[in-house]
PDB file of N, CA and C in Angstrom:
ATOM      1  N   UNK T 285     -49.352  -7.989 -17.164  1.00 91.00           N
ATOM      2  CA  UNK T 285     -48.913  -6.602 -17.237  1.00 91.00           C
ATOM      3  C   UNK T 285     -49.100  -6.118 -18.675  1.00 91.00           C
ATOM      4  N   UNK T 286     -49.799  -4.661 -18.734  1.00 92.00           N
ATOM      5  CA  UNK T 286     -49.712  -3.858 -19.884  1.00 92.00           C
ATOM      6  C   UNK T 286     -48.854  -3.496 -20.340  1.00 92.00           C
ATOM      7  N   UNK T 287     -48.364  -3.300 -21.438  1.00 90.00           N
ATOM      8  CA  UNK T 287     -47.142  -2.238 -22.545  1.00 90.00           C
ATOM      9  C   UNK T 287     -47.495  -0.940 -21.539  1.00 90.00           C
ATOM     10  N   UNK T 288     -48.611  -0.059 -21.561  1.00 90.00           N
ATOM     11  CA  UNK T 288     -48.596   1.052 -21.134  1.00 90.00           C
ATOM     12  C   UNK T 288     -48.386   1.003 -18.939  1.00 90.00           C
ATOM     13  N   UNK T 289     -47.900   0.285 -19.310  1.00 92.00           N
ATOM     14  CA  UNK T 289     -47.381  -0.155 -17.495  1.00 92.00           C
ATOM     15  C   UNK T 289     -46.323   0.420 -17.353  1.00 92.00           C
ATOM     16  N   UNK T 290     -45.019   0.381 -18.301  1.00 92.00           N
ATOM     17  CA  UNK T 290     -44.009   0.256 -18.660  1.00 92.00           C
ATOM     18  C   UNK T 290     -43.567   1.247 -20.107  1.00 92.00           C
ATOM     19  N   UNK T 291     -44.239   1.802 -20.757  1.00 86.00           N
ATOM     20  CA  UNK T 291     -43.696   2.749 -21.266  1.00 86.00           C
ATOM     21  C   UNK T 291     -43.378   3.909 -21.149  1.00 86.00           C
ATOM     22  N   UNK T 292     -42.843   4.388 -21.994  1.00 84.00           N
ATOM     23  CA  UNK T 292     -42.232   6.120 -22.158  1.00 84.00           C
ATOM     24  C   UNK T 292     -43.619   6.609 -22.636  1.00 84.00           C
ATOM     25  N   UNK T 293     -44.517   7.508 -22.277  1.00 81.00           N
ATOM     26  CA  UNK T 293     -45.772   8.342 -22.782  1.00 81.00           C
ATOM     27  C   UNK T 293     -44.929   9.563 -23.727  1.00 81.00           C
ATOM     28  N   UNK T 294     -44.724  10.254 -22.950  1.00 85.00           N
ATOM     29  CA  UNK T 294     -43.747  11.914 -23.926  1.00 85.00           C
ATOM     30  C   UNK T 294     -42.845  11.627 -25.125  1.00 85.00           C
ATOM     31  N   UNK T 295     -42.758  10.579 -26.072  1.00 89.00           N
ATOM     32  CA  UNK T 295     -41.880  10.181 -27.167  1.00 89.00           C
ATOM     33  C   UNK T 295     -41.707  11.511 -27.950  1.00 89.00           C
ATOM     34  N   UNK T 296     -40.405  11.674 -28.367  1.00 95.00           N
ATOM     35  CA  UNK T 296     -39.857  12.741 -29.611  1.00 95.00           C
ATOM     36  C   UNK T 296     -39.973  11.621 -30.742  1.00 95.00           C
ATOM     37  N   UNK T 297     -40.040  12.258 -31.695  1.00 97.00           N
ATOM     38  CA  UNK T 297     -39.886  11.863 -33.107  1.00 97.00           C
ATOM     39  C   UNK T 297     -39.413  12.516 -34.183  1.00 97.00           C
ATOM     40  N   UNK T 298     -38.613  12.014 -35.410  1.00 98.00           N
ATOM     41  CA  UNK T 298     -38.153  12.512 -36.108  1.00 98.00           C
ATOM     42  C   UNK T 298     -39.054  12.430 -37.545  1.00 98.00           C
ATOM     43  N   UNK T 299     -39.124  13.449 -38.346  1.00 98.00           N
ATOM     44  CA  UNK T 299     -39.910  13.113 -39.718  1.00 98.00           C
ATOM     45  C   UNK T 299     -38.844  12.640 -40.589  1.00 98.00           C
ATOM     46  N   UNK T 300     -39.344  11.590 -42.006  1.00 98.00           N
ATOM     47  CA  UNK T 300     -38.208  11.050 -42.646  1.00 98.00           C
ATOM     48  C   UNK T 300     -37.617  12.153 -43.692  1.00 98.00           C
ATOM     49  N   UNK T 301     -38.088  13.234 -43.632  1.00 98.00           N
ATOM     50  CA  UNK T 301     -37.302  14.347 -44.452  1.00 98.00           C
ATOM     51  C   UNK T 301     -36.629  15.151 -43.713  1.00 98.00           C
ATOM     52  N   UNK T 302     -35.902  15.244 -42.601  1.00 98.00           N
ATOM     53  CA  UNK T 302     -35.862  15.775 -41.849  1.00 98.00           C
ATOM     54  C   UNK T 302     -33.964  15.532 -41.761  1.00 98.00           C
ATOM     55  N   UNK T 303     -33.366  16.301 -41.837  1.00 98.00           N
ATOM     56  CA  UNK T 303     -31.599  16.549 -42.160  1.00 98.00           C
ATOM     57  C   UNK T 303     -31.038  15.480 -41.255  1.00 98.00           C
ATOM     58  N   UNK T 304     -30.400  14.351 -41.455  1.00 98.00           N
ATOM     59  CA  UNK T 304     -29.655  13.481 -40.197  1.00 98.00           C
ATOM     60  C   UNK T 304     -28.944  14.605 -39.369  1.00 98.00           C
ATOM     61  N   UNK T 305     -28.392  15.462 -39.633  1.00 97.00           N
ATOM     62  CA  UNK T 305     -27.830  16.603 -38.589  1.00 97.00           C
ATOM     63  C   UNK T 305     -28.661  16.572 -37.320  1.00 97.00           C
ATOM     64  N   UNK T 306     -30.426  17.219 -38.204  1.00 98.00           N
ATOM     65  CA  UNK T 306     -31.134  17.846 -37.177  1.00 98.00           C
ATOM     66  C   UNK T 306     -31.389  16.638 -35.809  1.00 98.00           C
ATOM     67  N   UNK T 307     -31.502  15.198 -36.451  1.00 98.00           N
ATOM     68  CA  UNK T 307     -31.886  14.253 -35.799  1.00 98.00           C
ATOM     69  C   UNK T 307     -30.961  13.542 -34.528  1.00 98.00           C
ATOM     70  N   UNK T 308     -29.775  13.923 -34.953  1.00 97.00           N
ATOM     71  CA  UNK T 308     -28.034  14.032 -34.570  1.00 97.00           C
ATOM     72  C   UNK T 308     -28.114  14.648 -33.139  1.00 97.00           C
ATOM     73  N   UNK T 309     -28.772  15.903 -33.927  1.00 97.00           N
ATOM     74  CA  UNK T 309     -28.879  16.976 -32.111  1.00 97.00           C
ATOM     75  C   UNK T 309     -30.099  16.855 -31.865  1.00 97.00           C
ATOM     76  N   UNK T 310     -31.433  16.432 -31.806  1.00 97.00           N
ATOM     77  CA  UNK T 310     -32.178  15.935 -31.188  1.00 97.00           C
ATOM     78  C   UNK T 310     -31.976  14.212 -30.459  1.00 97.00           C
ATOM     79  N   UNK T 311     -31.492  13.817 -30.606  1.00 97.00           N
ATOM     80  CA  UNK T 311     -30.858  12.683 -30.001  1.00 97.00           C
ATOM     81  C   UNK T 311     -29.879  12.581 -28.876  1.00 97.00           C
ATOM     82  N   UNK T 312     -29.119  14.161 -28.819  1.00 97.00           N
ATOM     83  CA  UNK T 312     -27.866  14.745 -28.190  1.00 97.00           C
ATOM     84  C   UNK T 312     -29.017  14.960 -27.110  1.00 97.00           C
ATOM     85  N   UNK T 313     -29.744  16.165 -27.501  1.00 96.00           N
ATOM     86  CA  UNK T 313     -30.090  16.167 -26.937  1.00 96.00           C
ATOM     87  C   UNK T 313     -31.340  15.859 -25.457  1.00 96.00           C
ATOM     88  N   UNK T 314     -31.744  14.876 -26.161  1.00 95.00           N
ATOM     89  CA  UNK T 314     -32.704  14.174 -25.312  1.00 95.00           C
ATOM     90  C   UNK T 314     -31.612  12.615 -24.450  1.00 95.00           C
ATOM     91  N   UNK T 315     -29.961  12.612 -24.705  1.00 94.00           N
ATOM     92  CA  UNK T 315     -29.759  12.130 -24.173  1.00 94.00           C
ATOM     93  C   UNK T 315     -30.475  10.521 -24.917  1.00 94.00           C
ATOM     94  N   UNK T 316     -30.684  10.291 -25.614  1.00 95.00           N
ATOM     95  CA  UNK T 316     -31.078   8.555 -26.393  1.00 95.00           C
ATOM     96  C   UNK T 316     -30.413   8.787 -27.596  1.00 95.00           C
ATOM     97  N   UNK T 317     -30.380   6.800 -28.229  1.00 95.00           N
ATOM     98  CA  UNK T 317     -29.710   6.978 -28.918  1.00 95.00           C
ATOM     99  C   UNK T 317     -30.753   5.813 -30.275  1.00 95.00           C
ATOM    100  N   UNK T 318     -31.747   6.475 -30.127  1.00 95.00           N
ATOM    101  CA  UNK T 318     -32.898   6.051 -31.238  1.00 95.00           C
ATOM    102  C   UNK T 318     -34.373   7.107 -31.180  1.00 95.00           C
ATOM    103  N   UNK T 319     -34.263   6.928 -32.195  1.00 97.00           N
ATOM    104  CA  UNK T 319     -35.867   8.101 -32.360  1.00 97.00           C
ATOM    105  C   UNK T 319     -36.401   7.304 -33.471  1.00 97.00           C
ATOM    106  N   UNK T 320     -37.848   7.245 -32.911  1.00 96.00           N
ATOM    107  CA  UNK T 320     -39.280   7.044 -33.781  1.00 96.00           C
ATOM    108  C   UNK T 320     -39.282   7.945 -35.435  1.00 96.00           C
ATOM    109  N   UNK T 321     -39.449   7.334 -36.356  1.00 98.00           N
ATOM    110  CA  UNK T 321     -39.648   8.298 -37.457  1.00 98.00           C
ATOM    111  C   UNK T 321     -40.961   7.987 -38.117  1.00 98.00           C
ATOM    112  N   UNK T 322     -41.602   9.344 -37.925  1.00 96.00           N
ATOM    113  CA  UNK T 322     -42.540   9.741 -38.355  1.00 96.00           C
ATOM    114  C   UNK T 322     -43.330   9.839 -39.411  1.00 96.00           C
ATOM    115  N   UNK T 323     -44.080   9.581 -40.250  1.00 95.00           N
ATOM    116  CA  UNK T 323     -44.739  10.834 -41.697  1.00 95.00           C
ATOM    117  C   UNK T 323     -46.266  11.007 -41.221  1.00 95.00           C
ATOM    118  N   UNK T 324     -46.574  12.179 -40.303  1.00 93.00           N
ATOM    119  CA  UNK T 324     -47.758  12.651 -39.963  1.00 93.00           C
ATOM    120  C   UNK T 324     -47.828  11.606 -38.391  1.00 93.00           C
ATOM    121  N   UNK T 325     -48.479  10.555 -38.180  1.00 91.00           N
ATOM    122  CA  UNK T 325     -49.670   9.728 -36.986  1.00 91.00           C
ATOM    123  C   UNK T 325     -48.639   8.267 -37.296  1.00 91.00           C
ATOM    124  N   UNK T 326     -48.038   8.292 -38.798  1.00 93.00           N
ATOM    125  CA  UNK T 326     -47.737   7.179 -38.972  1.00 93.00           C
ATOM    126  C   UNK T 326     -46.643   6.607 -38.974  1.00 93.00           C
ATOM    127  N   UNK T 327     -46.188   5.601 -38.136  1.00 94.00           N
ATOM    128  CA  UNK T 327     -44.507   4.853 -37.480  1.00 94.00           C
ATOM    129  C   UNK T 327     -44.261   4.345 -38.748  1.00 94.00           C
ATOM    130  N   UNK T 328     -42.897   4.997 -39.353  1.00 96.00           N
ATOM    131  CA  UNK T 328     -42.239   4.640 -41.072  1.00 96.00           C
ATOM    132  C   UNK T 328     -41.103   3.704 -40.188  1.00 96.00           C
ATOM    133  N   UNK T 329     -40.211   3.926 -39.434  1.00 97.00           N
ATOM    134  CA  UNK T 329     -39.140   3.455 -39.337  1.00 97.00           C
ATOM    135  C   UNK T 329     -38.909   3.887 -37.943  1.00 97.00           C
ATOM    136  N   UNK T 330     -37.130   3.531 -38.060  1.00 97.00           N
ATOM    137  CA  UNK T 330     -36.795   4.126 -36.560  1.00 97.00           C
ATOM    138  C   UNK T 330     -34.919   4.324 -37.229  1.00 97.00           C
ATOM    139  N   UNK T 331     -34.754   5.188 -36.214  1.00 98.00           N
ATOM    140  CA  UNK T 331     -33.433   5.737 -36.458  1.00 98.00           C
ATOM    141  C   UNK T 331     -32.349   5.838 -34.968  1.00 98.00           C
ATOM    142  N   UNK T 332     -31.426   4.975 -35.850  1.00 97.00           N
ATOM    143  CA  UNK T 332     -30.366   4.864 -34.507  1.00 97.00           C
ATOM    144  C   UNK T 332     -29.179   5.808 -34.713  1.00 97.00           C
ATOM    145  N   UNK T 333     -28.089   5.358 -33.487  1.00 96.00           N
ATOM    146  CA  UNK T 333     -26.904   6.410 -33.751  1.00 96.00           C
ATOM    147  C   UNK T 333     -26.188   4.934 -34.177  1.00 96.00           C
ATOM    148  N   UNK T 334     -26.427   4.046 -34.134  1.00 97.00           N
ATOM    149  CA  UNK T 334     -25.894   3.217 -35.358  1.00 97.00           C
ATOM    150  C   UNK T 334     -26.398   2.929 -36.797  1.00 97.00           C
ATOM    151  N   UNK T 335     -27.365   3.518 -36.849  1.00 97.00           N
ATOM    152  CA  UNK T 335     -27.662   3.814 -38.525  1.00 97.00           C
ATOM    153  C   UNK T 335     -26.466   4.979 -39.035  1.00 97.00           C
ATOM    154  N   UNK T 336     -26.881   6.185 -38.606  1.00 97.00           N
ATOM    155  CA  UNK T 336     -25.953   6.774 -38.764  1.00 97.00           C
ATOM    156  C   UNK T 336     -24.541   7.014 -38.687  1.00 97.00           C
ATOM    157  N   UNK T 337     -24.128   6.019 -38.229  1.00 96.00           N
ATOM    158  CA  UNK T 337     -22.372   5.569 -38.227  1.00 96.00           C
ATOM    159  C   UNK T 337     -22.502   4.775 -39.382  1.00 96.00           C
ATOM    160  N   UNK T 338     -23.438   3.987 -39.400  1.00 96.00           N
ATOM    161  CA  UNK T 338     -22.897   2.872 -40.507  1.00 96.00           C
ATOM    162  C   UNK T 338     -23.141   3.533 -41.518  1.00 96.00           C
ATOM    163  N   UNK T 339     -24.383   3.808 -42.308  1.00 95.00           N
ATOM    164  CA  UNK T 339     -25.308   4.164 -43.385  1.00 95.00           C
ATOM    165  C   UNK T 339     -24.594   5.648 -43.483  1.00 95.00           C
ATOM    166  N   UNK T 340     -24.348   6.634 -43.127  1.00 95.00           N
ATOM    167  CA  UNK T 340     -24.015   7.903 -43.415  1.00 95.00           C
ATOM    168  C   UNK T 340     -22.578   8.229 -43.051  1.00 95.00           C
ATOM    169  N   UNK T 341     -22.143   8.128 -41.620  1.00 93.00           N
ATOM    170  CA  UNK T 341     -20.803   8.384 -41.477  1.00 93.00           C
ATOM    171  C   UNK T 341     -19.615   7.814 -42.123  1.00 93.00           C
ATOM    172  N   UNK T 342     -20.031   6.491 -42.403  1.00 93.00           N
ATOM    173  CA  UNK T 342     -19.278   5.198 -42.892  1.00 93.00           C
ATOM    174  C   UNK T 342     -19.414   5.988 -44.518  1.00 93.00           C
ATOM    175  N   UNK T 343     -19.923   6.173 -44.989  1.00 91.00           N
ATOM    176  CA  UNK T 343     -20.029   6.190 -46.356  1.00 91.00           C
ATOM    177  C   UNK T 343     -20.108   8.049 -46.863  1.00 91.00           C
ATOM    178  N   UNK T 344     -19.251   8.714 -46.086  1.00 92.00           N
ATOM    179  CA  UNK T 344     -18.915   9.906 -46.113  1.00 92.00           C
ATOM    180  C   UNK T 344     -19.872  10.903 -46.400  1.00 92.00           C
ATOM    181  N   UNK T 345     -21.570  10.362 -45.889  1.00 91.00           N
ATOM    182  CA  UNK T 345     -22.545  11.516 -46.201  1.00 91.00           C
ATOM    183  C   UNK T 345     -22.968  12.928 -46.193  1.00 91.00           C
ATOM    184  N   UNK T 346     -23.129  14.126 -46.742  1.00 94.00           N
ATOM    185  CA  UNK T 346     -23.340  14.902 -46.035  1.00 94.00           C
ATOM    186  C   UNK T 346     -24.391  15.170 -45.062  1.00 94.00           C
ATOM    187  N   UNK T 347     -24.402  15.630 -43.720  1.00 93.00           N
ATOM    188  CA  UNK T 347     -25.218  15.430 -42.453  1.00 93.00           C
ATOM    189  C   UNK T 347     -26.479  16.351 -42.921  1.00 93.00           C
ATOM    190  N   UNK T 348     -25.984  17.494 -43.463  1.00 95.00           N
ATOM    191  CA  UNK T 348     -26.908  18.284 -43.402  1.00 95.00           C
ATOM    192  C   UNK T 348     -27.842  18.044 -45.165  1.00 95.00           C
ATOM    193  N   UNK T 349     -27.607  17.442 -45.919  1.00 96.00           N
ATOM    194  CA  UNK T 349     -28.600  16.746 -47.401  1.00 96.00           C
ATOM    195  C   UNK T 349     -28.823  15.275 -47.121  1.00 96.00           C
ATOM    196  N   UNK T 350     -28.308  14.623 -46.443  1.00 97.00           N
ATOM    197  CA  UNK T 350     -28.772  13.188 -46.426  1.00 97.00           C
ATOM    198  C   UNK T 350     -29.629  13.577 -45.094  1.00 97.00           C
ATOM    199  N   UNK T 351     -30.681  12.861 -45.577  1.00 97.00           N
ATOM    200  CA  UNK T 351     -32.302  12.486 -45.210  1.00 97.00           C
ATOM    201  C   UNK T 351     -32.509  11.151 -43.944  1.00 97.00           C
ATOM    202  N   UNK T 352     -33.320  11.447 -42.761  1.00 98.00           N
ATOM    203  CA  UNK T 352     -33.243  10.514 -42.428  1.00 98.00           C
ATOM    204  C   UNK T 352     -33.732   9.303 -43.190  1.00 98.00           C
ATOM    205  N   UNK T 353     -34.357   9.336 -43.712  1.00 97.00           N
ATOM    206  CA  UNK T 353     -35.233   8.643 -44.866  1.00 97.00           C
ATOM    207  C   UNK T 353     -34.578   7.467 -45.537  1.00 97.00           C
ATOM    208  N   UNK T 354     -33.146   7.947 -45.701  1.00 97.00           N
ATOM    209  CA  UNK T 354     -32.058   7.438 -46.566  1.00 97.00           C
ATOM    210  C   UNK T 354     -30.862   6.289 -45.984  1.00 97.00           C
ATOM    211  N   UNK T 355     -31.315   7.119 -44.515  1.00 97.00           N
ATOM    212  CA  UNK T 355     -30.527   5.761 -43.542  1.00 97.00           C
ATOM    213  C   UNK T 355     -31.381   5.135 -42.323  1.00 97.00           C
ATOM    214  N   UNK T 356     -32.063   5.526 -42.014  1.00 97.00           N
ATOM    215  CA  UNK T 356     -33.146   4.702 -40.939  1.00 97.00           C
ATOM    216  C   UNK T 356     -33.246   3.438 -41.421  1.00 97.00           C
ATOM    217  N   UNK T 357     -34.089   2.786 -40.339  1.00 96.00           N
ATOM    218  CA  UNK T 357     -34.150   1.177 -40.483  1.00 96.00           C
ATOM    219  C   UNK T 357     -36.010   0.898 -40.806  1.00 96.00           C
ATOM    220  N   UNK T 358     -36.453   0.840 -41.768  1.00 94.00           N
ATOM    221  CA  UNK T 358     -37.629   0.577 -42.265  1.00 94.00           C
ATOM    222  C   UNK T 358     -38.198  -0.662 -41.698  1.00 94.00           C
ATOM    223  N   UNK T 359     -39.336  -0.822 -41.542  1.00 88.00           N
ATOM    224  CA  UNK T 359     -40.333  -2.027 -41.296  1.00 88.00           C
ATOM    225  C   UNK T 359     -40.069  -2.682 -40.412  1.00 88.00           C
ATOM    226  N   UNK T 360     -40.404  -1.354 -39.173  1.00 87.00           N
ATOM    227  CA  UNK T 360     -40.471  -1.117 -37.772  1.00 87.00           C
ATOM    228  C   UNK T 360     -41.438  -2.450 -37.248  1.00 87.00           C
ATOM    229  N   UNK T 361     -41.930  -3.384 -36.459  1.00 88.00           N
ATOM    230  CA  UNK T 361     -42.867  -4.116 -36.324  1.00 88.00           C
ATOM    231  C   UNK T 361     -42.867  -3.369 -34.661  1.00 88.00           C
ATOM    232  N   UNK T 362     -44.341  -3.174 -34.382  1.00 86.00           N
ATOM    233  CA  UNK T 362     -44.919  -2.445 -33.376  1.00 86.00           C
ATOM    234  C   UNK T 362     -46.096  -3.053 -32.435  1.00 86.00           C
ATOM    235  N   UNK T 363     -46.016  -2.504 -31.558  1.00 89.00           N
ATOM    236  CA  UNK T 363     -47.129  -3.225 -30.619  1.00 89.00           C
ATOM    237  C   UNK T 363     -48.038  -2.005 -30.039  1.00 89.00           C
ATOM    238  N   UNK T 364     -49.314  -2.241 -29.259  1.00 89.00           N
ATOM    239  CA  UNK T 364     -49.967  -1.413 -28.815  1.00 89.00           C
ATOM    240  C   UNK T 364     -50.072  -1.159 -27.028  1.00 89.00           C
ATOM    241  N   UNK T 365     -50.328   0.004 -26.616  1.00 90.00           N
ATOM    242  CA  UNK T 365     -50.182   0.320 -24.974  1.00 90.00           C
ATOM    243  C   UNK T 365     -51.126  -0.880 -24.701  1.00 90.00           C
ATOM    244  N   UNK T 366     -52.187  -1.274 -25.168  1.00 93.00           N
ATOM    245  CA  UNK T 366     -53.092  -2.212 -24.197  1.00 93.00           C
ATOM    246  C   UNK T 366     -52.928  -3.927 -24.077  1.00 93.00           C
ATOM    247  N   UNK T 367     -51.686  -4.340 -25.465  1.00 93.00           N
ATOM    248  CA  UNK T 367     -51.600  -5.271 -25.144  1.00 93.00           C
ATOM    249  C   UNK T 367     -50.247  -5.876 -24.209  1.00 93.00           C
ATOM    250  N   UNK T 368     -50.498  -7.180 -23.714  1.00 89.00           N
ATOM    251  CA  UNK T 368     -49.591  -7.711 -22.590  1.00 89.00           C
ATOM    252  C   UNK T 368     -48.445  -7.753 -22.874  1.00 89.00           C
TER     253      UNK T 368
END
């Protein structure tokens, strides 16, 4: 069996400059509780709603100046739709 057997095709993504707020309610609203982060084509990281409890809420950030950038989880390791 393929990766693309079994994946999500329509992925949202977040860019790493992009307000933890905004990422907050894109997460609300798509109903998940991780998003892909972006810079252009290229997978930087990934961002949970436990990054953001720990990394920002925990440490009294503001939502709307702290960056996803600043709390995401860096050095994402990734795979491709065609392999098994």
């Amino acid at each position: 069996m393929q990766l693309k057997e079994i994946m999500t095709e329509q992925v949202e993504v977040v860019a790493p400059e992009a307000p933890i707020c905004e990422a907050a309610r894109l997460m609300r609203s798509l109903d998940v509780g991780i998003l892909p982060v972006c810079d252009g084509e290229r997978l930087v990281g990934m961002l949970t709603d436990r990054d953001l409890v720990i990394r920002a809420m925990a440490e009294a950030s503001d939502p709307r100046h702290t960056l996803v950038q600043e709390v995401m989880t860096p050095g994402i390791v990734y795979c491709f739709e065609d392999e098994d």
